[in-house]
Amino acid sequence: MTQQPHLRFVTLLGSLRQGSINGALAKALPALAPADVNIEHLGSIGEFPHYDADIQSAGFPTPVTVMGASILAADAVIIVLPEYNYSVPGVLKNALDWISRLPNTPFAGKPVAIQSASPGALGGARAQYHLRQMLVFLDAHVLNKPEVMIGQAATKIDVQTSVISDVTTCNFVSSQLEALAILVRGRTRN
Amino acid sequence: MTQQPHLRFVTLLGSLRQGSINGALAKALPALAPADVNIEHLGSIGEFPHYDADIQSAGFPTPVTVMGASILAADAVIIVLPEYNYSVPGVLKNALDWISRLPNTPFAGKPVAIQSASPGALGGARAQYHLRQMLVFLDAHVLNKPEVMIGQAATKIDVQTSVISDVTTCNFVSSQLEALAILVRGRTRN
Amino acid sequence: MTQQPHLRFVTLLGSLRQGSINGALAKALPALAPADVNIEHLGSIGEFPHYDADIQSAGFPTPVTVMGASILAADAVIIVLPEYNYSVPGVLKNALDWISRLPNTPFAGKPVAIQSASPGALGGARAQYHLRQMLVFLDAHVLNKPEVMIGQAATKIDVQTSVISDVTTCNFVSSQLEALAILVRGRTRN
Amino acid sequence: MTQQPHLRFVTLLGSLRQGSINGALAKALPALAPADVNIEHLGSIGEFPHYDADIQSAGFPTPVTVMGASILAADAVIIVLPEYNYSVPGVLKNALDWISRLPNTPFAGKPVAIQSASPGALGGARAQYHLRQMLVFLDAHVLNKPEVMIGQAATKIDVQTSVISDVTTCNFVSSQLEALAILVRGRTRN
């Protein structure tokens, strides 16, 4: 009887501030993952310069190539993002603008799940649908369900401890990680 | 008989690279404006840091407050942008993320027109509809028509001289500037 | 001292079923309108045939021309809709597909407000942004704020009596009607 | 040496009129399919009533259950649609509103490709992204690439003969059918 190798997921965080509720959400994920899934955090997208084709012509910045290689090597990516102005944070879109131009196309065919948390009722929904449209171009395989949009997030996630205190939310997030693992396994089985 | 005062429009450019076709488009606008409209260019959004609420807490960066004041003082804004990954460039979204948090809400009620140029057939359409959704939150008054989406832009705009060489495109862009002036005049009449 | 004439708003309902929570919401609006605003209900979109250019060639169906004339004559339109499958109900989109082709373009320049109610947390938000995109083409003047998206609607609206039982929601809906009246007055002042 | 069984694709057409360019496009597909793919056409969505939960309570209309069963039995669905008012035709959305409520969820996990043709430059792009958002809820597996958006369609598709006369377009459409077959094969291999 053989055992499946562990899966390796990485989180891509769309917020820079300390004390980010989405940062806390990302940090909570490894403890909620299925037993055969390891989750690691990608570096900060704050180290990317603003995308500029002239910079690209001179060579991709190191943080871009490093993150691209990590995504390429991962079995799946979990993008955790706040919503700014009814869409994706500029700094996260900027990271995608860089990564999308890497010659090894790290997102092509890559399983991706999306999570967002917000103080309002919508939980970042508007940002998620914009992100999904971007990921069509990047040719990612985005998980449909369950969608994780955590409204009134301050009452559900403890930013100090990075723990999801709301049980329903906790179970919901876990179920998405399971669904992502199933998506990955389904794609790689022989 | 009294004369109406000139209107002051400003352009907000969503691309950083030298040789940008959208940069050339923006530069072409002053010569195409109605006689009673002056068009000036806002500074570069490349000087904004990545949005970070912790930076904001320490005070808005000077380029942000300067651009916000210029938008506030203008009669209308023309956003000229490329499409990256089926959406708005991250660097432009980042600028909006900053400006949207200024206490004087520069975009509230502000007439806005959108233009985009791209090498493909769609002319940046996907980016424009995402931008429109952002501008709902910013409470801008976005011009509906005509929409300026310039496909196959390299054949229509001369990047070296910043001249729109295609007559149809030229007239179309002019007609949008006229429509924007009419929108502004209609809102401020007594 | 002159008094302003009353404004005439009409509601366009995107649901057909009896017992619709959005139908109840629409019925609640006249009682919540500013004193100088009358709100009437347009007829049922269920009487429109499926849009078919061949039918149009033979002449617009009467329910279409009647509704178009009512919209044209109104000072503003309030579209009240459920969300189906993350977008606008097909039957409502079908009504817009017909009305958009009327030669008198009833929605052109028309002030429009959007309201939606749903059992889920998002309150129909996804449908509203799709609707806004459609209304760009129809050249309507859509109110930006406040956005009325009523989540957990069954706890806030009494379908039997068509009364909004939740005070916060009630005030919020009223404030949108006021904002719409201000938008209309601002456009028509001399 | 075993041979793979043929795949069965079905087309779902979003236009009702005779002489529809999208209808011609749909009819052209069987001849462009890979050798091991059969393409059949679903019935007309014009036979569905407007979606109404009260009708549903009395029982799904026969055309709905028939189409749902055909989709469920198919290996993949190709949705061919015009763009109306910057979105999906109401009549097509109405069909999805019905099918989405069938207890056997015909679209869940189903591979789907999207094609649109239009007289304008954008080729129906706006409708496609709205459709993609709907298909998230329906939990379909939508092909990312290549996207088939045929602009200036009257010069590329012969409505009389249902032949794609433009060679580039023809090859492009074929390549999407191949990509869809690969997607299906990849999901069902053991």
PDB file of N, CA, C and O in Angstrom, chain B residues 71-116:
ATOM      1  N   ILE B  71      -6.481  66.859  -8.998  1.00  0.00           N
ATOM      2  CA  ILE B  71      -7.741  66.274  -9.459  1.00  0.00           C
ATOM      3  C   ILE B  71      -8.914  67.071  -8.902  1.00  0.00           C
ATOM      4  O   ILE B  71      -9.871  67.387  -9.615  1.00  0.00           O
ATOM      5  N   LEU B  72      -8.805  67.408  -7.634  1.00  0.00           N
ATOM      6  CA  LEU B  72      -9.877  68.171  -6.996  1.00  0.00           C
ATOM      7  C   LEU B  72     -10.110  69.505  -7.706  1.00  0.00           C
ATOM      8  O   LEU B  72     -11.255  69.954  -7.881  1.00  0.00           O
ATOM      9  N   ALA B  73      -9.037  70.116  -8.129  1.00  0.00           N
ATOM     10  CA  ALA B  73      -9.134  71.439  -8.761  1.00  0.00           C
ATOM     11  C   ALA B  73      -9.579  71.369 -10.221  1.00  0.00           C
ATOM     12  O   ALA B  73     -10.026  72.369 -10.785  1.00  0.00           O
ATOM     13  N   ALA B  74      -9.462  70.208 -10.821  1.00  0.00           N
ATOM     14  CA  ALA B  74      -9.776  70.083 -12.248  1.00  0.00           C
ATOM     15  C   ALA B  74     -11.280  69.984 -12.469  1.00  0.00           C
ATOM     16  O   ALA B  74     -12.032  69.557 -11.591  1.00  0.00           O
ATOM     17  N   ASP B  75     -11.700  70.353 -13.645  1.00  0.00           N
ATOM     18  CA  ASP B  75     -13.117  70.207 -14.005  1.00  0.00           C
ATOM     19  C   ASP B  75     -13.455  68.776 -14.397  1.00  0.00           C
ATOM     20  O   ASP B  75     -14.611  68.360 -14.291  1.00  0.00           O
ATOM     21  N   ALA B  76     -12.450  68.067 -14.856  1.00  0.00           N
ATOM     22  CA  ALA B  76     -12.682  66.675 -15.260  1.00  0.00           C
ATOM     23  C   ALA B  76     -11.347  65.966 -15.364  1.00  0.00           C
ATOM     24  O   ALA B  76     -10.294  66.603 -15.494  1.00  0.00           O
ATOM     25  N   VAL B  77     -11.410  64.639 -15.304  1.00  0.00           N
ATOM     26  CA  VAL B  77     -10.210  63.806 -15.395  1.00  0.00           C
ATOM     27  C   VAL B  77     -10.372  62.846 -16.567  1.00  0.00           C
ATOM     28  O   VAL B  77     -11.449  62.257 -16.743  1.00  0.00           O
ATOM     29  N   ILE B  78      -9.323  62.698 -17.339  1.00  0.00           N
ATOM     30  CA  ILE B  78      -9.299  61.692 -18.405  1.00  0.00           C
ATOM     31  C   ILE B  78      -8.280  60.638 -17.991  1.00  0.00           C
ATOM     32  O   ILE B  78      -7.090  60.921 -17.883  1.00  0.00           O
ATOM     33  N   ILE B  79      -8.766  59.436 -17.749  1.00  0.00           N
ATOM     34  CA  ILE B  79      -7.866  58.341 -17.378  1.00  0.00           C
ATOM     35  C   ILE B  79      -7.497  57.591 -18.651  1.00  0.00           C
ATOM     36  O   ILE B  79      -8.373  57.123 -19.374  1.00  0.00           O
ATOM     37  N   VAL B  80      -6.206  57.519 -18.912  1.00  0.00           N
ATOM     38  CA  VAL B  80      -5.691  56.874 -20.129  1.00  0.00           C
ATOM     39  C   VAL B  80      -4.864  55.680 -19.670  1.00  0.00           C
ATOM     40  O   VAL B  80      -3.870  55.848 -18.963  1.00  0.00           O
ATOM     41  N   LEU B  81      -5.267  54.506 -20.082  1.00  0.00           N
ATOM     42  CA  LEU B  81      -4.633  53.322 -19.485  1.00  0.00           C
ATOM     43  C   LEU B  81      -4.464  52.179 -20.461  1.00  0.00           C
ATOM     44  O   LEU B  81      -5.278  51.980 -21.356  1.00  0.00           O
ATOM     45  N   PRO B  82      -3.403  51.406 -20.282  1.00  0.00           N
ATOM     46  CA  PRO B  82      -3.301  50.129 -20.987  1.00  0.00           C
ATOM     47  C   PRO B  82      -4.069  49.076 -20.209  1.00  0.00           C
ATOM     48  O   PRO B  82      -4.480  49.303 -19.067  1.00  0.00           O
ATOM     49  N   GLU B  83      -4.278  47.951 -20.847  1.00  0.00           N
ATOM     50  CA  GLU B  83      -4.862  46.801 -20.157  1.00  0.00           C
ATOM     51  C   GLU B  83      -3.761  45.809 -19.859  1.00  0.00           C
ATOM     52  O   GLU B  83      -2.997  45.434 -20.759  1.00  0.00           O
ATOM     53  N   TYR B  84      -3.672  45.383 -18.592  1.00  0.00           N
ATOM     54  CA  TYR B  84      -2.735  44.327 -18.216  1.00  0.00           C
ATOM     55  C   TYR B  84      -3.552  43.187 -17.632  1.00  0.00           C
ATOM     56  O   TYR B  84      -4.318  43.386 -16.680  1.00  0.00           O
ATOM     57  N   ASN B  85      -3.361  42.012 -18.168  1.00  0.00           N
ATOM     58  CA  ASN B  85      -4.015  40.831 -17.587  1.00  0.00           C
ATOM     59  C   ASN B  85      -5.518  41.026 -17.418  1.00  0.00           C
ATOM     60  O   ASN B  85      -6.092  40.708 -16.372  1.00  0.00           O
ATOM     61  N   TYR B  86      -6.136  41.553 -18.443  1.00  0.00           N
ATOM     62  CA  TYR B  86      -7.597  41.700 -18.506  1.00  0.00           C
ATOM     63  C   TYR B  86      -8.137  42.671 -17.462  1.00  0.00           C
ATOM     64  O   TYR B  86      -9.326  42.586 -17.094  1.00  0.00           O
ATOM     65  N   SER B  87      -7.312  43.572 -16.989  1.00  0.00           N
ATOM     66  CA  SER B  87      -7.778  44.527 -15.994  1.00  0.00           C
ATOM     67  C   SER B  87      -6.894  45.771 -16.028  1.00  0.00           C
ATOM     68  O   SER B  87      -6.073  45.960 -16.937  1.00  0.00           O
ATOM     69  N   VAL B  88      -7.082  46.593 -15.039  1.00  0.00           N
ATOM     70  CA  VAL B  88      -6.344  47.844 -14.869  1.00  0.00           C
ATOM     71  C   VAL B  88      -4.908  47.536 -14.441  1.00  0.00           C
ATOM     72  O   VAL B  88      -4.692  46.621 -13.652  1.00  0.00           O
ATOM     73  N   PRO B  89      -3.917  48.283 -14.915  1.00  0.00           N
ATOM     74  CA  PRO B  89      -2.556  48.072 -14.422  1.00  0.00           C
ATOM     75  C   PRO B  89      -2.507  48.217 -12.898  1.00  0.00           C
ATOM     76  O   PRO B  89      -3.137  49.121 -12.335  1.00  0.00           O
ATOM     77  N   GLY B  90      -1.736  47.357 -12.250  1.00  0.00           N
ATOM     78  CA  GLY B  90      -1.614  47.443 -10.807  1.00  0.00           C
ATOM     79  C   GLY B  90      -1.158  48.813 -10.353  1.00  0.00           C
ATOM     80  O   GLY B  90      -1.654  49.355  -9.363  1.00  0.00           O
ATOM     81  N   VAL B  91      -0.247  49.386 -11.087  1.00  0.00           N
ATOM     82  CA  VAL B  91       0.301  50.679 -10.670  1.00  0.00           C
ATOM     83  C   VAL B  91      -0.771  51.771 -10.718  1.00  0.00           C
ATOM     84  O   VAL B  91      -0.768  52.690  -9.893  1.00  0.00           O
ATOM     85  N   LEU B  92      -1.687  51.673 -11.642  1.00  0.00           N
ATOM     86  CA  LEU B  92      -2.788  52.648 -11.695  1.00  0.00           C
ATOM     87  C   LEU B  92      -3.786  52.377 -10.565  1.00  0.00           C
ATOM     88  O   LEU B  92      -4.253  53.306  -9.897  1.00  0.00           O
ATOM     89  N   LYS B  93      -4.100  51.113 -10.363  1.00  0.00           N
ATOM     90  CA  LYS B  93      -5.015  50.787  -9.264  1.00  0.00           C
ATOM     91  C   LYS B  93      -4.418  51.254  -7.941  1.00  0.00           C
ATOM     92  O   LYS B  93      -5.129  51.766  -7.066  1.00  0.00           O
ATOM     93  N   ASN B  94      -3.108  51.091  -7.806  1.00  0.00           N
ATOM     94  CA  ASN B  94      -2.438  51.540  -6.588  1.00  0.00           C
ATOM     95  C   ASN B  94      -2.613  53.052  -6.387  1.00  0.00           C
ATOM     96  O   ASN B  94      -2.859  53.521  -5.274  1.00  0.00           O
ATOM     97  N   ALA B  95      -2.522  53.795  -7.457  1.00  0.00           N
ATOM     98  CA  ALA B  95      -2.715  55.251  -7.354  1.00  0.00           C
ATOM     99  C   ALA B  95      -4.137  55.557  -6.899  1.00  0.00           C
ATOM    100  O   ALA B  95      -4.362  56.423  -6.040  1.00  0.00           O
ATOM    101  N   LEU B  96      -5.103  54.835  -7.452  1.00  0.00           N
ATOM    102  CA  LEU B  96      -6.493  55.037  -7.019  1.00  0.00           C
ATOM    103  C   LEU B  96      -6.671  54.611  -5.559  1.00  0.00           C
ATOM    104  O   LEU B  96      -7.437  55.234  -4.820  1.00  0.00           O
ATOM    105  N   ASP B  97      -5.967  53.565  -5.155  1.00  0.00           N
ATOM    106  CA  ASP B  97      -6.074  53.112  -3.765  1.00  0.00           C
ATOM    107  C   ASP B  97      -5.608  54.214  -2.804  1.00  0.00           C
ATOM    108  O   ASP B  97      -6.170  54.388  -1.722  1.00  0.00           O
ATOM    109  N   TRP B  98      -4.596  54.935  -3.209  1.00  0.00           N
ATOM    110  CA  TRP B  98      -4.131  56.060  -2.384  1.00  0.00           C
ATOM    111  C   TRP B  98      -5.118  57.234  -2.440  1.00  0.00           C
ATOM    112  O   TRP B  98      -5.551  57.766  -1.417  1.00  0.00           O
ATOM    113  N   ILE B  99      -5.436  57.628  -3.653  1.00  0.00           N
ATOM    114  CA  ILE B  99      -6.250  58.854  -3.818  1.00  0.00           C
ATOM    115  C   ILE B  99      -7.632  58.681  -3.187  1.00  0.00           C
ATOM    116  O   ILE B  99      -8.200  59.626  -2.637  1.00  0.00           O
ATOM    117  N   SER B 100      -8.138  57.470  -3.242  1.00  0.00           N
ATOM    118  CA  SER B 100      -9.476  57.227  -2.690  1.00  0.00           C
ATOM    119  C   SER B 100      -9.535  57.464  -1.190  1.00  0.00           C
ATOM    120  O   SER B 100     -10.619  57.648  -0.633  1.00  0.00           O
ATOM    121  N   ARG B 101      -8.389  57.416  -0.534  1.00  0.00           N
ATOM    122  CA  ARG B 101      -8.376  57.577   0.927  1.00  0.00           C
ATOM    123  C   ARG B 101      -8.089  59.010   1.371  1.00  0.00           C
ATOM    124  O   ARG B 101      -8.103  59.283   2.578  1.00  0.00           O
ATOM    125  N   LEU B 102      -7.828  59.880   0.451  1.00  0.00           N
ATOM    126  CA  LEU B 102      -7.607  61.280   0.825  1.00  0.00           C
ATOM    127  C   LEU B 102      -8.895  61.838   1.425  1.00  0.00           C
ATOM    128  O   LEU B 102      -9.992  61.585   0.911  1.00  0.00           O
ATOM    129  N   PRO B 103      -8.779  62.609   2.483  1.00  0.00           N
ATOM    130  CA  PRO B 103      -9.996  63.110   3.142  1.00  0.00           C
ATOM    131  C   PRO B 103     -10.823  64.047   2.261  1.00  0.00           C
ATOM    132  O   PRO B 103     -12.028  64.180   2.469  1.00  0.00           O
ATOM    133  N   ASN B 104     -10.204  64.640   1.255  1.00  0.00           N
ATOM    134  CA  ASN B 104     -10.989  65.554   0.405  1.00  0.00           C
ATOM    135  C   ASN B 104     -11.663  64.842  -0.780  1.00  0.00           C
ATOM    136  O   ASN B 104     -12.280  65.508  -1.625  1.00  0.00           O
ATOM    137  N   THR B 105     -11.556  63.501  -0.830  1.00  0.00           N
ATOM    138  CA  THR B 105     -12.231  62.687  -1.854  1.00  0.00           C
ATOM    139  C   THR B 105     -12.248  63.357  -3.235  1.00  0.00           C
ATOM    140  O   THR B 105     -13.301  63.760  -3.740  1.00  0.00           O
ATOM    141  N   PRO B 106     -11.084  63.418  -3.859  1.00  0.00           N
ATOM    142  CA  PRO B 106     -10.964  64.200  -5.103  1.00  0.00           C
ATOM    143  C   PRO B 106     -11.873  63.727  -6.240  1.00  0.00           C
ATOM    144  O   PRO B 106     -12.245  64.521  -7.105  1.00  0.00           O
ATOM    145  N   PHE B 107     -12.205  62.446  -6.238  1.00  0.00           N
ATOM    146  CA  PHE B 107     -13.000  61.936  -7.355  1.00  0.00           C
ATOM    147  C   PHE B 107     -14.510  62.056  -7.128  1.00  0.00           C
ATOM    148  O   PHE B 107     -15.292  61.807  -8.045  1.00  0.00           O
ATOM    149  N   ALA B 108     -14.922  62.412  -5.930  1.00  0.00           N
ATOM    150  CA  ALA B 108     -16.366  62.430  -5.648  1.00  0.00           C
ATOM    151  C   ALA B 108     -17.085  63.447  -6.537  1.00  0.00           C
ATOM    152  O   ALA B 108     -16.793  64.646  -6.501  1.00  0.00           O
ATOM    153  N   GLY B 109     -17.996  62.951  -7.332  1.00  0.00           N
ATOM    154  CA  GLY B 109     -18.755  63.820  -8.223  1.00  0.00           C
ATOM    155  C   GLY B 109     -17.979  64.327  -9.424  1.00  0.00           C
ATOM    156  O   GLY B 109     -18.521  65.097 -10.227  1.00  0.00           O
ATOM    157  N   LYS B 110     -16.768  63.888  -9.577  1.00  0.00           N
ATOM    158  CA  LYS B 110     -15.901  64.416 -10.646  1.00  0.00           C
ATOM    159  C   LYS B 110     -16.222  63.771 -11.987  1.00  0.00           C
ATOM    160  O   LYS B 110     -16.244  62.549 -12.107  1.00  0.00           O
ATOM    161  N   PRO B 111     -16.441  64.552 -13.009  1.00  0.00           N
ATOM    162  CA  PRO B 111     -16.589  63.976 -14.350  1.00  0.00           C
ATOM    163  C   PRO B 111     -15.298  63.295 -14.808  1.00  0.00           C
ATOM    164  O   PRO B 111     -14.212  63.869 -14.657  1.00  0.00           O
ATOM    165  N   VAL B 112     -15.440  62.097 -15.327  1.00  0.00           N
ATOM    166  CA  VAL B 112     -14.294  61.288 -15.740  1.00  0.00           C
ATOM    167  C   VAL B 112     -14.578  60.665 -17.096  1.00  0.00           C
ATOM    168  O   VAL B 112     -15.688  60.161 -17.330  1.00  0.00           O
ATOM    169  N   ALA B 113     -13.577  60.689 -17.950  1.00  0.00           N
ATOM    170  CA  ALA B 113     -13.645  59.929 -19.204  1.00  0.00           C
ATOM    171  C   ALA B 113     -12.504  58.928 -19.214  1.00  0.00           C
ATOM    172  O   ALA B 113     -11.476  59.141 -18.560  1.00  0.00           O
ATOM    173  N   ILE B 114     -12.704  57.851 -19.928  1.00  0.00           N
ATOM    174  CA  ILE B 114     -11.720  56.762 -19.958  1.00  0.00           C
ATOM    175  C   ILE B 114     -11.295  56.507 -21.400  1.00  0.00           C
ATOM    176  O   ILE B 114     -12.134  56.469 -22.304  1.00  0.00           O
ATOM    177  N   GLN B 115      -9.981  56.329 -21.568  1.00  0.00           N
ATOM    178  CA  GLN B 115      -9.457  55.963 -22.878  1.00  0.00           C
ATOM    179  C   GLN B 115      -8.419  54.865 -22.704  1.00  0.00           C
ATOM    180  O   GLN B 115      -7.634  54.886 -21.759  1.00  0.00           O
ATOM    181  N   SER B 116      -8.403  53.950 -23.641  1.00  0.00           N
ATOM    182  CA  SER B 116      -7.358  52.930 -23.602  1.00  0.00           C
ATOM    183  C   SER B 116      -6.965  52.551 -25.014  1.00  0.00           C
ATOM    184  O   SER B 116      -7.774  52.627 -25.941  1.00  0.00           O
TER     185      SER B 116
END
